[in-house]
Amino acid sequence: MQKDYISLELDKILKVLSELTSCPDAGQKALELTPVSDINAVGKLLSETEAAHILIAKYGAPSFGGLVNIDNPLRRAEAGGVLNMHELLEIAQVLRVIRGIVSWREKSSGTETAIDYLFNAVSSNKYLEEKITNAVISDTEMSDNASPELKNIRRKIRVQESRIRDKLEEMIRSAHYKNSLQEAIVTQRNGRFVVPVKNEHRSEVAGMVHDTSSSGATVFIEPASVVEANNEIRVLQSKEKDEIERILAELSAEAAEFADSIIIGYECSVNLNLIFSKAQLAYKQKAAKPVINSQGHLSLKQARHPLIPASEVVPIDVNLGSDFDSLIITGPNTGGKTVSIKTIGLLTLMAECGLFIPADENSEISVFKNVLCDIGEEQSIEQSLSTFSAHMTKIVSIVGTADESTLVLIDELGAGTDPVEGAALAVSILEYLRSKGAKIAATTHYSELKEYAIRTHRVENASCEFDVNSLKPTYKLLIGIPGRSNAFAISERLKLPAEIIENAKQFISDENSRFEDVVDTLEKTRLEMENEKKKNEEQFKEIESIKASVQKKLDEAQLKSDKEIKAATEQAKQIVQNAKRAANALMLEIEMLKKEQKKESSAAELARKAKSALKGHLSDIDDLTQDKFYEEDNGDYVLPRELKAGDTVYVTNLGVKAEVLSVSGNRAEIQAGMMKTKADIENLRLVEGKKSADKPRLRTPRKGDEAPKSAAKASVDLRGMDREEALMTLDRYLDTAYRSGLGEITIIHGKGTGVLRKAVQDFLRHHPSIRSYRLGTYGEGEDGVTVAELK
């Protein structure tokens, strides 16, 4: 890695990234990441990270644990080599991880992403995976089910072992050998079954000696009666070994056939692991995708150095390349100057590696061909270089490389030598780099560089704020304001004798003193403006809070008013409906009376007249309940005369006719049906005494008004509404459905969280028009609908 990248601590960021990966190869790739200077390539890398970032948010990250490099075993198998059990199990393990990745993508394949090309190149091979895992149990054990022949051989071995044990068990239980045996047990030596015999009785047991105890008191003898059986086991074990070798060769050949696809799948999985690790790092750092350009424009908003703990880091705002090309940062030591230029450089390199940056959204990063820096002391004893010489060596390298696509970051420019010469040299270096088109951010203590920034076009001052009262830096970066070293103020606070400080002031030139006074005045003015701005912001927030509170109360009052009017209207309609039902019953009685009195003309005539009169009254009732909508005026209506008690008026904001009960100033007490209320006179239109030709014209109902009876539907859709709006809509619909004679209705409220469903069912439980209700069944909408039966 270039020394410039190490100076900016990119290596530490890549180490953090590497620790987030799940396999060694992905971790190594993370450590080897190099910034890219092509804007299209950077855009592709960032798009891949963004795709993984979105997928993690929606579905979580896929598992990459268990990926190991199997390139060498597979290539050896291709060349005809036989793989051991451990290598075959590693291949099966990689295939299992790949299958998991493919399965994860199938479940999350809702939209296309920038990393689909990697997912598409990964293919599972369950056939080979299961063939290996069914045959190989561990690194040293082959399953009996690996082949029928192996199973048969092992069965024969177990039969022979059982026979040998039976014979030896019979022998050690025999009284003849009781005194000859050291212990009454059957054991093995060199893969053959033996019994432990006392050394002094070895001649009493016919057979072959295979081992002796460390003390020499016991010899392990294979009795002659089981020698042939042991020999048979040895033959079978040799066959078992040959069969295992054959199975391994067969599995190796199978793996060789799929070598290319497995290796491609592994490499793509490693790349996916790296990309998802980048996305996880973005979540860890609360980072965002930057906007990129190639014009040298850099705009960081609330940028944070990623290696400083979140509880301690102070965000900074930085601009470079748009209004100015060079930024001269001044201020006291430990004030945050070096951190500021490191943040600029490190975030640029992170973006060029395809990493999100710890800054607010819409922060902008330019893609530079070179990011060059001279940061920190580099005194070299081996090369006999002083601090200044080391800095100059680095500056020589920078000025030789810099061009219009270069970001240059220099800490303490011109330091380490005579201040006058150092300042002059610093100005000259800046001018040379600017002439090459480089973008520059440099820190310094020289007043000459502050003056240079003030008088030079496209060069800007910046400073790191310092609180002299607490002797602590605030680490805030202030663009456009030169900083002060505050050496005298800090020394005074640290109790340096006043005589020394006053003496020191004598040695400062009048010109420098005046400049520092100007800077001091600017700083005080800035602080005053910031305090004023803070007060204004607090007042604005308070006004907004009051405004929101007032608006909330107005909305609540309007909603309460609407509810009361609606309740009164519904009550009036219910009363009218009851009256109509009673009237209909009376008509039936009159009709029956008419039939009974057919022969008496006077009674029949009476019934006819009564029926006619009753129908007229019912017509009047219908006029009261019929939904008529009068044409709205443009607000220029003028009452033809003053209103008085008894006048009939049309209430525009309620849409009903009413009778005036009394008038007081600009308000009138009115009665609409059974409801009494007060209304503004400007909302009243006089209708009494108009000729039929002057009757208010009917208008088309507005959207949201109650539909005519003939248009009543068997369902109502409440999805997307809040609770109050949904219940108001449902109440209006139920009235229309009831008057339309519908027997069963469907209320569509959706599944969601169930809040709207509960509100609907609570409302139906107490509604007078509902006989019963239930949730929908399969085919009706299930939990997403409620089916209600009207009375």
Coordinates of C-alpha atoms in Angstrom, one line a residue, residues 6-7 17 63 125 193 317 370 441 576 642 706-707 715 734 750:
I6 CA -1.1 4.6 5.2
S7 CA -0.7 8.2 6.4
L17 CA -13.6 -4.3 6.8
S63 CA -24.5 -16.6 5.3
N125 CA -24.8 -28.7 -7.0
F193 CA -7.1 -60.3 19.0
D317 CA -18.6 20.6 6.9
N370 CA -3.9 10.9 -7.1
A441 CA -6.0 21.5 1.8
V576 CA -88.1 10.3 10.2
E642 CA -83.3 41.1 7.1
E706 CA -73.8 10.1 0.0
A707 CA -74.8 8.2 -3.2
S715 CA -69.1 -3.5 -0.5
L734 CA -74.3 1.7 6.4
G750 CA -57.2 -5.0 4.7

